[in-house]
Short mmCIF file of C-alpha atoms in Angstrom, two decimals:
data_model
loop_
_atom_site.label_atom_id
_atom_site.label_comp_id
_atom_site.label_asym_id
_atom_site.label_seq_id
_atom_site.Cartn_x
_atom_site.Cartn_y
_atom_site.Cartn_z
CA MET Z 1 21.62 -15.84 -13.14
CA ILE Z 2 21.84 -16.70 -9.45
CA PHE Z 3 18.15 -17.37 -8.81
CA PRO Z 4 17.58 -19.86 -11.69
CA ILE Z 5 20.66 -21.84 -10.63
CA ARG Z 6 19.49 -22.12 -7.03
CA SER Z 7 16.02 -23.10 -8.17
CA LYS Z 8 17.40 -25.82 -10.44
CA ALA Z 9 19.54 -27.20 -7.60
CA LYS Z 10 16.55 -27.37 -5.28
CA VAL Z 11 14.43 -29.18 -7.89
CA LEU Z 12 17.16 -31.76 -8.56
CA ALA Z 13 17.81 -32.28 -4.85
CA LEU Z 14 14.09 -32.74 -4.20
CA ALA Z 15 13.83 -35.26 -7.05
CA LEU Z 16 16.79 -37.19 -5.69
CA LEU Z 17 15.26 -37.37 -2.20
CA VAL Z 18 11.87 -38.48 -3.56
CA ILE Z 19 13.44 -41.30 -5.61
CA SER Z 20 15.56 -42.44 -2.63
CA ALA Z 21 12.52 -42.41 -0.35
CA ALA Z 22 10.47 -44.32 -2.91
CA THR Z 23 13.20 -46.94 -3.23
CA TRP Z 24 13.31 -47.50 0.54
CA LEU Z 25 9.53 -47.61 0.77
CA TYR Z 26 9.43 -50.17 -2.03
CA LEU Z 27 11.83 -52.49 -0.18
CA SER Z 28 9.60 -52.69 2.88
CA VAL Z 29 8.01 -51.06 5.89
CA GLY Z 30 8.89 -52.56 9.27
CA GLU Z 31 7.22 -52.30 12.65
CA THR Z 32 9.38 -51.20 15.57
CA GLU Z 33 8.80 -50.23 19.16
CA TYR Z 34 9.09 -46.59 18.08
CA GLY Z 35 6.37 -46.78 15.46
CA ARG Z 36 6.62 -47.54 11.75
CA SER Z 37 10.17 -47.75 10.46
CA LEU Z 38 10.56 -46.74 6.84
CA GLY Z 39 13.48 -48.51 5.20
CA PRO Z 40 14.87 -51.67 3.61
CA VAL Z 41 14.23 -53.92 6.60
CA ALA Z 42 14.18 -57.69 6.37
CA PRO Z 43 10.95 -59.03 4.86
CA ARG Z 44 8.59 -61.19 6.92
CA PHE Z 45 8.53 -63.89 4.23
CA SER Z 46 11.00 -65.86 2.16
CA PRO Z 47 11.01 -64.28 -1.31
CA THR Z 48 11.35 -66.38 -4.45
CA ALA Z 49 14.33 -66.05 -6.74
CA SER Z 50 12.20 -64.38 -9.42
CA LEU Z 51 10.86 -61.82 -6.94
CA LEU Z 52 14.36 -61.05 -5.72
CA GLY Z 53 15.54 -60.66 -9.31
CA ASP Z 54 12.72 -58.26 -10.08
CA LEU Z 55 13.44 -56.33 -6.87
CA GLU Z 56 17.15 -56.13 -7.68
CA SER Z 57 16.54 -54.90 -11.22
CA ARG Z 58 14.17 -52.16 -10.02
CA LEU Z 59 16.62 -51.17 -7.30
CA GLN Z 60 19.42 -50.91 -9.86
CA GLU Z 61 17.21 -48.70 -12.05
CA ALA Z 62 16.49 -46.42 -9.09
CA GLU Z 63 20.17 -46.27 -8.13
CA GLU Z 64 21.12 -45.39 -11.70
CA GLU Z 65 18.54 -42.59 -11.70
CA ASN Z 66 19.95 -41.39 -8.36
CA ARG Z 67 23.46 -41.39 -9.83
CA LYS Z 68 22.38 -39.26 -12.81
CA LEU Z 69 20.61 -36.79 -10.54
CA ARG Z 70 23.68 -36.53 -8.28
CA LEU Z 71 25.83 -35.76 -11.30
CA GLN Z 72 23.42 -33.06 -12.45
CA LEU Z 73 23.18 -31.67 -8.93
CA GLY Z 74 26.98 -31.61 -8.70
CA GLU Z 75 27.17 -29.63 -11.94
CA VAL Z 76 24.66 -27.10 -10.62
CA ARG Z 77 26.59 -26.75 -7.36
CA ASN Z 78 29.77 -26.17 -9.32
CA GLU Z 79 27.97 -23.36 -11.16
CA GLU Z 80 26.91 -21.92 -7.78
CA GLN Z 81 30.47 -21.92 -6.55
CA GLY Z 82 31.60 -20.34 -9.81
CA THR Z 83 29.17 -17.45 -9.24
CA GLY Z 84 30.41 -16.91 -5.72
CA LEU Z 85 27.65 -18.89 -3.99
CA GLY Z 86 28.62 -21.29 -1.20
CA SER Z 87 31.76 -21.26 0.92
CA GLU Z 88 34.11 -23.61 2.70
CA GLY Z 89 32.54 -22.73 6.02
CA GLU Z 90 28.99 -23.78 5.14
CA ASN Z 91 27.48 -26.80 6.86
CA SER Z 92 26.11 -28.35 3.66
CA SER Z 93 28.33 -30.62 1.60
CA HIS Z 94 29.17 -28.97 -1.73
CA CYS Z 95 32.33 -30.94 -2.55
CA ASP Z 96 32.30 -34.31 -4.26
CA HIS Z 97 34.97 -36.24 -2.37
CA ARG Z 98 34.19 -39.41 -4.38
CA SER Z 99 36.33 -38.15 -7.26
CA LEU Z 100 39.33 -37.96 -4.90
CA THR Z 101 39.18 -41.69 -3.99
CA GLU Z 102 40.37 -44.32 -6.45
CA LYS Z 103 37.68 -46.73 -7.60
CA CYS Z 104 39.11 -49.85 -5.92
CA GLU Z 105 41.26 -48.16 -3.27
CA LEU Z 106 41.25 -50.12 -0.01
CA ILE Z 107 39.74 -48.17 2.91
CA HIS Z 108 40.91 -49.01 6.43
CA VAL Z 109 38.59 -48.63 9.44
CA ALA Z 110 39.47 -49.26 13.10
CA ILE Z 111 36.87 -49.97 15.80
CA VAL Z 112 37.28 -50.83 19.50
CA CYS Z 113 34.66 -53.34 20.61
CA ALA Z 114 34.15 -55.29 23.84
CA GLY Z 115 31.31 -57.44 25.15
CA HIS Z 116 27.98 -58.76 23.87
CA ASN Z 117 26.09 -55.47 23.50
CA SER Z 118 28.92 -53.64 21.77
CA SER Z 119 29.21 -56.54 19.30
CA ARG Z 120 25.59 -56.01 18.25
CA ASP Z 121 26.28 -52.29 17.80
CA VAL Z 122 29.24 -53.04 15.53
CA VAL Z 123 27.01 -55.13 13.25
CA THR Z 124 24.60 -52.21 12.76
CA LEU Z 125 27.48 -49.81 12.13
CA VAL Z 126 29.04 -52.16 9.56
CA LYS Z 127 25.67 -52.60 7.82
CA SER Z 128 25.35 -48.84 7.35
CA ILE Z 129 28.89 -48.68 5.90
CA LEU Z 130 28.40 -51.65 3.57
CA PHE Z 131 25.06 -50.31 2.33
CA HIS Z 132 26.66 -47.14 0.93
CA ARG Z 133 30.21 -48.27 0.14
CA ARG Z 134 31.71 -48.59 -3.34
CA ASN Z 135 35.25 -49.49 -2.24
CA PRO Z 136 36.91 -52.54 -0.67
CA LEU Z 137 37.12 -52.32 3.12
CA HIS Z 138 39.54 -53.59 5.74
CA LEU Z 139 38.13 -53.57 9.28
CA HIS Z 140 40.64 -53.53 12.14
CA LEU Z 141 38.76 -54.68 15.25
CA ILE Z 142 40.35 -54.28 18.69
CA THR Z 143 38.31 -56.70 20.81
CA ASP Z 144 38.10 -58.59 24.07
CA SER Z 145 37.68 -62.38 24.04
CA VAL Z 146 33.87 -62.15 24.00
CA ALA Z 147 33.66 -59.85 20.97
CA LEU Z 148 36.39 -61.85 19.19
CA ARG Z 149 34.34 -65.05 19.47
CA ILE Z 150 31.10 -63.37 18.40
CA LEU Z 151 32.37 -61.18 15.54
CA GLY Z 152 34.95 -63.68 14.35
CA ASN Z 153 32.24 -66.28 13.76
CA LEU Z 154 29.76 -63.74 12.37
CA PHE Z 155 32.08 -62.30 9.70
CA ASN Z 156 33.32 -65.79 8.82
CA THR Z 157 29.76 -66.88 8.05
CA TRP Z 158 28.69 -63.54 6.54
CA MET Z 159 31.23 -63.82 3.69
CA VAL Z 160 30.93 -60.28 2.32
CA PRO Z 161 33.00 -59.79 -0.87
CA SER Z 162 35.84 -57.22 -0.73
CA LEU Z 163 35.75 -57.09 3.06
CA GLN Z 164 38.84 -58.00 5.08
CA ILE Z 165 38.80 -58.42 8.86
CA SER Z 166 41.74 -58.25 11.26
CA PHE Z 167 41.43 -58.79 15.02
CA TYR Z 168 43.70 -57.38 17.75
CA ASN Z 169 43.78 -58.53 21.37
CA ALA Z 170 42.58 -55.68 23.58
CA SER Z 171 43.83 -57.39 26.75
CA LYS Z 172 47.44 -56.88 25.59
CA LEU Z 173 46.83 -53.12 25.41
CA LYS Z 174 45.13 -52.63 28.77
CA THR Z 175 48.39 -52.11 30.63
CA ASP Z 176 49.13 -49.10 28.41
CA VAL Z 177 46.06 -47.24 29.71
CA ALA Z 178 45.08 -49.02 32.96
CA TRP Z 179 46.91 -46.35 34.99
CA ILE Z 180 44.45 -43.67 33.78
CA PRO Z 181 41.36 -43.30 36.05
CA ASN Z 182 38.29 -43.02 33.81
CA LYS Z 183 34.75 -42.06 34.91
CA HIS Z 184 33.20 -42.67 31.47
CA TYR Z 185 30.80 -45.61 31.10
CA SER Z 186 33.05 -47.11 28.38
CA GLY Z 187 35.60 -48.00 31.05
CA ILE Z 188 39.13 -49.01 30.12
CA PHE Z 189 38.10 -49.79 26.53
CA GLY Z 190 37.24 -46.12 26.05
CA LEU Z 191 40.95 -45.30 26.26
CA LEU Z 192 42.30 -47.85 23.77
CA LYS Z 193 42.08 -45.55 20.72
CA LEU Z 194 45.11 -43.79 22.14
CA THR Z 195 47.18 -46.94 21.44
CA LEU Z 196 46.30 -47.45 17.76
CA THR Z 197 49.70 -46.33 16.48
CA LYS Z 198 51.16 -49.19 18.51
CA VAL Z 199 48.69 -51.99 17.78
CA LEU Z 200 47.93 -51.44 14.08
CA PRO Z 201 50.40 -52.74 11.43
CA SER Z 202 53.50 -50.57 11.05
CA ASP Z 203 53.00 -50.39 7.27
CA LEU Z 204 49.46 -48.99 7.65
CA SER Z 205 49.75 -45.26 6.96
CA LYS Z 206 46.21 -44.01 7.66
CA VAL Z 207 42.94 -45.21 9.15
CA ILE Z 208 39.42 -44.00 9.95
CA VAL Z 209 38.56 -44.63 13.61
CA LEU Z 210 34.91 -45.00 14.62
CA ASP Z 211 32.90 -45.45 17.80
CA THR Z 212 30.42 -48.34 17.79
CA ASP Z 213 27.42 -45.97 18.20
CA ILE Z 214 27.85 -44.46 14.72
CA THR Z 215 25.46 -44.67 11.74
CA PHE Z 216 26.64 -43.78 8.23
CA ALA Z 217 24.30 -41.99 5.82
CA THR Z 218 26.77 -41.77 2.92
CA ASP Z 219 29.70 -43.54 1.26
CA ILE Z 220 32.66 -43.80 3.64
CA ALA Z 221 34.94 -43.12 0.63
CA GLU Z 222 33.95 -39.45 0.89
CA LEU Z 223 35.40 -39.33 4.40
CA TRP Z 224 38.52 -41.26 3.33
CA ALA Z 225 39.12 -38.72 0.56
CA ILE Z 226 39.53 -35.93 3.12
CA PHE Z 227 42.97 -37.33 3.99
CA LYS Z 228 44.17 -35.64 0.78
CA LYS Z 229 43.27 -32.28 2.30
CA PHE Z 230 45.77 -32.75 5.15
CA THR Z 231 48.73 -30.38 4.87
CA GLY Z 232 51.71 -29.34 6.97
CA GLN Z 233 51.54 -30.85 10.47
CA HIS Z 234 48.01 -32.29 10.20
CA VAL Z 235 47.85 -35.79 11.70
CA LEU Z 236 44.31 -35.84 13.15
CA GLY Z 237 40.98 -35.16 11.46
CA LEU Z 238 38.20 -34.35 13.95
CA VAL Z 239 34.80 -32.66 14.18
CA GLU Z 240 34.32 -29.91 16.74
CA ASN Z 241 32.42 -30.93 19.86
CA GLN Z 242 28.79 -29.84 19.50
CA SER Z 243 28.04 -29.25 23.17
CA ASP Z 244 29.35 -26.71 25.70
CA TRP Z 245 31.10 -29.40 27.73
CA TYR Z 246 34.64 -28.10 27.27
CA LEU Z 247 33.53 -24.48 27.78
CA GLY Z 248 32.91 -25.38 31.42
CA ASN Z 249 29.54 -23.63 31.77
CA LEU Z 250 27.11 -26.56 31.98
CA TRP Z 251 26.77 -26.37 35.77
CA LYS Z 252 28.36 -24.73 38.78
CA ASN Z 253 31.96 -25.81 39.48
CA HIS Z 254 32.08 -27.77 36.21
CA LYS Z 255 35.78 -28.24 35.45
CA PRO Z 256 36.47 -30.01 32.12
CA TRP Z 257 39.84 -31.01 30.70
CA PRO Z 258 41.68 -28.32 28.70
CA ALA Z 259 40.55 -28.01 25.09
CA LEU Z 260 40.82 -25.69 22.13
CA GLY Z 261 37.56 -23.71 22.13
CA ARG Z 262 34.67 -26.16 22.23
CA GLY Z 263 37.09 -29.03 21.85
CA PHE Z 264 36.75 -31.97 19.47
CA ASN Z 265 34.68 -35.15 19.53
CA THR Z 266 36.55 -38.45 18.99
CA GLY Z 267 33.63 -40.55 17.75
CA VAL Z 268 35.00 -40.11 14.20
CA ILE Z 269 38.76 -39.68 13.75
CA LEU Z 270 41.05 -39.57 10.73
CA LEU Z 271 44.47 -40.79 11.89
CA LEU Z 272 47.60 -40.25 9.80
CA LEU Z 273 49.47 -43.12 11.44
CA ASP Z 274 52.85 -42.76 9.74
CA LYS Z 275 53.19 -39.10 10.77
CA LEU Z 276 51.91 -39.79 14.28
CA ARG Z 277 54.64 -42.39 14.74
CA MET Z 278 57.24 -39.96 13.42
CA ILE Z 279 56.33 -37.24 15.94
CA GLY Z 280 56.31 -39.70 18.87
CA TRP Z 281 52.56 -39.88 19.49
CA GLU Z 282 52.77 -42.49 22.26
CA GLU Z 283 55.09 -40.37 24.38
CA MET Z 284 53.13 -37.21 23.50
CA TRP Z 285 49.74 -38.38 24.77
CA ARG Z 286 51.26 -40.15 27.78
CA LEU Z 287 53.15 -37.07 29.01
CA THR Z 288 50.07 -34.90 28.45
CA ALA Z 289 47.85 -37.30 30.42
CA GLU Z 290 50.33 -37.50 33.30
CA ARG Z 291 50.54 -33.71 33.50
CA GLU Z 292 46.77 -33.08 33.42
CA LEU Z 293 45.89 -35.93 35.81
CA MET Z 294 47.85 -34.15 38.53
CA ASN Z 295 45.00 -31.60 38.57
CA MET Z 296 42.04 -33.44 37.01
CA LEU Z 297 42.58 -36.78 38.85
CA SER Z 298 40.55 -38.72 36.22
CA THR Z 299 39.09 -38.45 32.74
CA SER Z 300 35.37 -37.81 32.29
CA LEU Z 301 35.12 -38.54 28.55
CA ALA Z 302 37.82 -41.22 28.26
CA ASP Z 303 40.25 -40.82 25.31
CA GLN Z 304 38.48 -37.64 24.14
CA ASP Z 305 39.80 -35.67 27.12
CA ILE Z 306 43.40 -36.67 26.40
CA PHE Z 307 43.11 -36.04 22.64
CA ASN Z 308 41.82 -32.54 23.40
CA ALA Z 309 44.56 -31.81 25.93
CA VAL Z 310 47.17 -32.74 23.28
CA ILE Z 311 45.46 -30.54 20.67
CA LYS Z 312 45.29 -27.64 23.15
CA SER Z 313 49.10 -27.78 23.37
CA SER Z 314 49.64 -28.41 19.64
CA PRO Z 315 46.71 -26.96 17.62
CA SER Z 316 48.53 -27.45 14.30
CA LEU Z 317 48.07 -31.24 14.57
CA VAL Z 318 44.34 -31.14 13.89
CA TYR Z 319 42.43 -30.73 10.63
CA GLN Z 320 38.87 -29.69 11.48
CA LEU Z 321 36.28 -31.78 9.63
CA PRO Z 322 32.91 -30.29 8.62
CA CYS Z 323 30.45 -31.00 11.42
CA TYR Z 324 28.13 -33.15 9.27
CA TRP Z 325 30.79 -35.89 9.51
CA ASN Z 326 29.86 -36.34 13.18
CA VAL Z 327 26.36 -35.12 14.00
CA GLN Z 328 26.40 -35.64 17.76
CA LEU Z 329 23.13 -36.53 19.47
CA SER Z 330 24.49 -35.99 22.98
CA ASP Z 331 22.91 -34.10 25.85
CA HIS Z 332 23.08 -30.29 25.43
CA THR Z 333 24.09 -30.74 21.76
CA ARG Z 334 24.01 -28.04 19.09
CA SER Z 335 24.02 -30.57 16.24
CA GLU Z 336 21.02 -28.91 14.53
CA GLN Z 337 23.43 -26.29 13.19
CA CYS Z 338 25.21 -28.99 11.13
CA TYR Z 339 22.44 -29.65 8.64
CA SER Z 340 19.59 -27.86 6.94
CA GLU Z 341 18.13 -30.85 5.07
CA LEU Z 342 18.39 -34.64 4.95
CA ALA Z 343 20.96 -34.57 2.15
CA ASP Z 344 23.45 -32.80 4.45
CA LEU Z 345 23.70 -35.74 6.85
CA LYS Z 346 26.84 -37.87 6.61
CA VAL Z 347 27.39 -39.52 9.99
CA ILE Z 348 25.06 -39.71 12.99
CA HIS Z 349 26.64 -40.26 16.41
CA TRP Z 350 24.45 -41.58 19.25
CA ASN Z 351 26.89 -40.39 21.91
CA SER Z 352 24.36 -39.81 24.67
CA PRO Z 353 24.07 -42.45 27.43
CA HIS Z 354 20.35 -42.39 26.54
CA LYS Z 355 21.15 -43.54 22.96
CA LEU Z 356 17.88 -43.77 20.94
CA ARG Z 357 15.94 -42.05 23.74
CA VAL Z 358 17.98 -38.86 23.50
CA LYS Z 359 16.04 -35.60 23.26
CA ASN Z 360 16.52 -33.93 19.89
CA LYS Z 361 14.30 -31.96 17.52
CA HIS Z 362 14.81 -34.42 14.66
CA VAL Z 363 15.41 -37.59 16.67
CA GLU Z 364 12.55 -39.46 14.94
CA LEU Z 365 14.28 -38.99 11.58
CA PHE Z 366 17.62 -40.20 12.96
CA ARG Z 367 15.98 -43.09 14.80
CA THR Z 368 14.27 -44.24 11.60
CA LEU Z 369 17.59 -44.23 9.76
CA TYR Z 370 19.24 -46.24 12.56
CA LEU Z 371 16.40 -48.78 12.77
CA THR Z 372 16.56 -49.22 9.00
CA PHE Z 373 20.06 -50.65 9.26
CA LEU Z 374 19.35 -52.44 12.53
CA GLU Z 375 16.71 -54.60 10.82
CA TYR Z 376 18.24 -54.65 7.32
CA ASP Z 377 18.82 -58.13 5.85
CA GLY Z 378 22.59 -58.51 6.02
CA SER Z 379 22.54 -61.15 3.26
CA LEU Z 380 21.65 -58.41 0.76
CA LEU Z 381 25.02 -56.76 1.50
CA ARG Z 382 26.96 -59.66 -0.02
CA ARG Z 383 27.08 -57.85 -3.32
CA GLU Z 384 30.32 -57.77 -5.28
CA LEU Z 385 32.02 -54.51 -6.21
CA ILE Z 386 31.90 -54.32 -9.99
CA GLY Z 387 35.32 -53.71 -11.51
CA CYS Z 388 37.25 -54.53 -8.33
CA PRO Z 389 39.16 -57.80 -7.85
CA THR Z 390 37.43 -60.27 -5.55
CA ASP Z 391 39.17 -62.03 -2.68
CA GLY Z 392 36.31 -64.30 -1.65
CA GLU Z 393 37.53 -67.83 -2.32
CA GLN Z 394 34.58 -69.31 -0.42
CA GLN Z 395 32.15 -67.27 -2.49
CA GLU Z 396 33.71 -68.43 -5.75
CA THR Z 397 33.63 -72.07 -4.59
CA ARG Z 398 29.94 -71.75 -3.76
CA GLN Z 399 29.14 -70.16 -7.12
CA GLU Z 400 30.99 -72.95 -8.88
CA ALA Z 401 29.06 -75.59 -6.91
CA LEU Z 402 25.76 -73.85 -7.71
CA SER Z 403 26.56 -73.83 -11.42
CA LYS Z 404 26.96 -77.62 -11.35
CA LEU Z 405 23.49 -78.29 -9.92
CA ASP Z 406 20.84 -79.75 -12.21
CA GLU Z 407 17.58 -77.81 -11.96
CA GLU Z 408 15.72 -80.89 -13.23
CA ASP Z 409 16.92 -82.89 -10.25
CA PRO Z 410 13.95 -83.63 -7.91
CA CYS Z 411 16.24 -82.79 -5.00
CA TYR Z 412 17.48 -79.53 -6.56
CA ASP Z 413 15.96 -77.27 -3.85
CA PHE Z 414 17.55 -79.34 -1.07
CA ARG Z 415 20.96 -79.44 -2.76
CA ARG Z 416 20.85 -75.69 -3.36
CA GLU Z 417 19.89 -74.97 0.25
CA SER Z 418 22.76 -77.16 1.46
CA LEU Z 419 25.14 -74.66 -0.18
CA ALA Z 420 23.59 -71.66 1.59
CA SER Z 421 25.79 -69.75 4.02
CA HIS Z 422 23.80 -68.74 7.10
CA ARG Z 423 25.13 -65.87 9.15
CA VAL Z 424 25.52 -66.97 12.76
CA HIS Z 425 25.56 -64.48 15.66
CA LEU Z 426 26.68 -66.39 18.75
CA SER Z 427 25.74 -65.20 22.24
CA PHE Z 428 23.25 -62.63 20.99
CA LEU Z 429 22.53 -61.76 24.63
CA PRO Z 430 25.01 -61.66 27.53
CA HIS Z 431 25.43 -64.91 29.44
CA GLN Z 432 28.00 -66.49 31.73
CA THR Z 433 29.98 -69.69 31.34
CA PRO Z 434 28.70 -72.26 33.87
CA PRO Z 435 31.16 -73.23 36.63
CA ALA Z 436 33.12 -76.40 36.01
CA ASP Z 437 31.12 -79.48 37.03
CA PRO Z 438 31.98 -82.98 35.71
CA TYR Z 439 28.29 -83.95 35.81
CA ASP Z 440 26.68 -80.75 34.55
CA VAL Z 441 24.20 -80.97 31.66
CA THR Z 442 22.98 -78.36 29.14
CA LEU Z 443 19.53 -78.36 27.58
CA VAL Z 444 19.97 -77.99 23.81
CA ALA Z 445 17.12 -76.91 21.51
CA GLN Z 446 16.32 -74.87 18.41
CA LEU Z 447 13.35 -72.68 17.58
CA SER Z 448 11.93 -70.01 15.30
CA MET Z 449 9.87 -66.90 16.04
CA ASP Z 450 6.57 -68.79 16.34
CA ARG Z 451 7.86 -70.77 19.35
CA LEU Z 452 9.21 -67.80 21.28
CA GLN Z 453 6.48 -68.11 23.91
CA MET Z 454 7.98 -71.43 25.06
CA LEU Z 455 11.14 -69.80 26.41
CA GLU Z 456 9.71 -68.50 29.69
CA LEU Z 457 7.99 -71.83 30.42
CA ILE Z 458 11.16 -73.83 29.83
CA CYS Z 459 13.20 -71.41 31.94
CA ARG Z 460 10.81 -71.97 34.84
CA HIS Z 461 11.08 -75.76 34.53
CA TRP Z 462 14.81 -76.08 33.79
CA GLU Z 463 17.18 -74.18 36.08
CA GLY Z 464 20.37 -75.48 34.46
CA PRO Z 465 22.36 -74.06 31.53
CA MET Z 466 20.74 -73.93 28.09
CA SER Z 467 22.09 -73.49 24.57
CA LEU Z 468 19.40 -72.35 22.13
CA ALA Z 469 19.67 -71.72 18.38
CA LEU Z 470 17.08 -69.28 17.04
CA TYR Z 471 16.25 -69.14 13.32
CA LEU Z 472 15.35 -65.48 12.70
CA SER Z 473 15.46 -62.72 10.14
CA ASP Z 474 17.34 -59.54 11.06
CA ALA Z 475 14.07 -57.81 11.93
CA GLU Z 476 12.87 -60.79 14.00
CA ALA Z 477 16.17 -60.81 15.89
CA GLN Z 478 15.41 -57.28 17.09
CA GLN Z 479 11.89 -58.32 18.09
CA PHE Z 480 13.40 -61.18 20.09
CA LEU Z 481 15.85 -58.77 21.74
CA ARG Z 482 13.02 -56.50 22.86
CA TYR Z 483 11.02 -59.50 24.08
CA ALA Z 484 13.95 -60.87 26.10
CA GLN Z 485 14.82 -57.49 27.62
CA ALA Z 486 11.19 -56.98 28.69
CA SER Z 487 10.86 -60.45 30.27
CA GLU Z 488 11.67 -60.68 33.97
CA VAL Z 489 12.04 -64.46 33.67
CA LEU Z 490 14.59 -64.32 30.83
CA GLN Z 491 16.45 -61.36 32.35
CA SER Z 492 16.91 -63.25 35.60
CA ARG Z 493 18.79 -66.06 33.82
CA THR Z 494 22.51 -65.69 33.12
CA ASN Z 495 23.18 -69.28 32.05
CA VAL Z 496 21.22 -69.30 28.78
CA GLY Z 497 23.09 -68.86 25.49
CA TYR Z 498 20.98 -67.50 22.63
CA HIS Z 499 22.63 -68.06 19.24
CA VAL Z 500 20.92 -66.41 16.26
CA VAL Z 501 21.11 -68.16 12.88
CA TYR Z 502 19.85 -65.69 10.26
CA LYS Z 503 17.32 -66.82 7.70
CA GLU Z 504 18.60 -67.74 4.28
CA GLY Z 505 16.55 -69.51 1.60
CA GLN Z 506 13.15 -71.14 1.99
CA LEU Z 507 13.83 -74.30 4.00
CA TYR Z 508 14.24 -74.72 7.77
CA PRO Z 509 17.85 -75.88 8.43
CA VAL Z 510 17.07 -78.09 11.41
CA ASN Z 511 20.43 -79.93 11.39
CA LEU Z 512 22.44 -76.70 11.20
CA LEU Z 513 20.46 -75.18 14.08
CA ARG Z 514 20.91 -78.25 16.27
CA ASN Z 515 24.64 -78.34 15.53
CA VAL Z 516 25.10 -74.63 16.35
CA ALA Z 517 23.35 -75.14 19.70
CA LEU Z 518 25.33 -78.34 20.39
CA LYS Z 519 28.69 -76.82 19.52
CA ASN Z 520 28.12 -73.94 21.94
CA ALA Z 521 27.06 -76.05 24.91
CA GLN Z 522 29.77 -75.71 27.57
CA THR Z 523 29.13 -78.69 29.83
CA PRO Z 524 30.27 -82.34 29.62
CA TYR Z 525 26.73 -83.57 28.95
CA VAL Z 526 23.79 -82.30 26.90
CA PHE Z 527 20.06 -83.02 26.90
CA LEU Z 528 18.61 -82.61 23.39
CA SER Z 529 14.96 -81.62 23.38
CA ASP Z 530 12.37 -80.24 21.00
CA ILE Z 531 11.32 -76.73 21.93
CA ASP Z 532 7.71 -77.95 22.31
CA PHE Z 533 8.68 -80.36 25.12
CA LEU Z 534 8.39 -79.03 28.66
CA PRO Z 535 10.81 -80.66 31.13
CA MET Z 536 9.29 -81.78 34.41
CA TYR Z 537 10.28 -79.83 37.50
CA GLY Z 538 13.52 -81.19 38.98
CA LEU Z 539 14.64 -82.95 35.78
CA TYR Z 540 17.93 -80.99 35.70
CA GLU Z 541 19.02 -82.20 39.15
CA SER Z 542 17.72 -85.70 38.40
CA LEU Z 543 19.82 -85.98 35.21
CA LYS Z 544 22.92 -84.70 37.01
#
């Protein structure tokens, strides 16, 4: 009965995709620079509590229907495997790794992040993980001082239940890799993944390592469950590289680092830390790098070259992951062989320097998925994991304070809004600290999307430093980013700090916005102004 089983599987899979698409379409349709973006992007209005409740109940119904269909589809796939259909080598995912991960098992993820732009990328990556996850998470972030300030404040104000954050000082690790010449655009930070056995806690036995340009399309618990497939000497889980880079045939005289076959991509790595420490990983990669640099002189793909050189010498260390766990959208990629339908996608890796502008047959589909999470309202990801213990003391305190409010109180709306926790993304765009000057003064103001046109005018009139708080939704923040990057006036200024306060509730938090802008002014004096006021020419020098 092979044909009826396959037919049933296709019908169930199609039904599942239709329901998922309908759910996303219901949430909203957002406009982007690439056309219409289908997905749960942030709404352009402030929804009422009743509307949100209705939306949440319908979403739960759709998710429950999805769950039932997945179970049925899983049963059909089991029947297929029982009749000899499907194999371990296929590029579609036939195994349910969810069953191999405990319900409330803590999943550890490590990410190297440096600078303003990389910090924004991390937020989108984390959104895609939180959207699908069903397990508690512990993020281990190796950061420079800029990313530490930005992400430390963001996660502190985001207050996501069952999410732990640990930061590690990247500057203390630079000396371990600074001796390695690296041509890759990631610079010295592109080599820091080699040092994770040293920097991460000694009692941490395993971790998933991710690049910042990753988008998840499934529950990360499925990837975590693959650790249980490691046997023998396996200490690394990697996906094969999907370009011909390591084959050395991309152009004349192309000489890549040594690799096993096509080599492996290090955008997604499963690290068995305890075993790596036992076999002397630090000495292993260091000796390999020293040996190969005598001929290669520098790395072209940062840590990936050194990982591959180690694997070339010791192939038994690597467990090859199915390629849908790292669908690489790089130049000259063969990623199309990793999937035959949308349901096959697990992880998308924007590893081309061109990022969203990369040439790929299905790039519009991938771009839509990425933009969905880019503009998704992060406040909706503050959902608790049912059945798992909570560790959010702040969240519990807020819920207790909310329960004590009297809805008959004429000031109820104001008291409720005062308990809201607004996510704050400091230094949304790169800027420099002004040089020390005992008489310097910063213009401080706050604005929303409807006053964006004032920015260029003020920048022309005020040449000194500015600290601006912008009250925006997640989708509006991306519109502001595109506006700022397209403006010659704003791009020419390096002394303006833009601090995004994400929308929460229905009232405009003018005091909070002013305080965020004030707190992040970095001069001895400040000049508070409404965004509608245009300073006269020369006022900055006059005030000094």
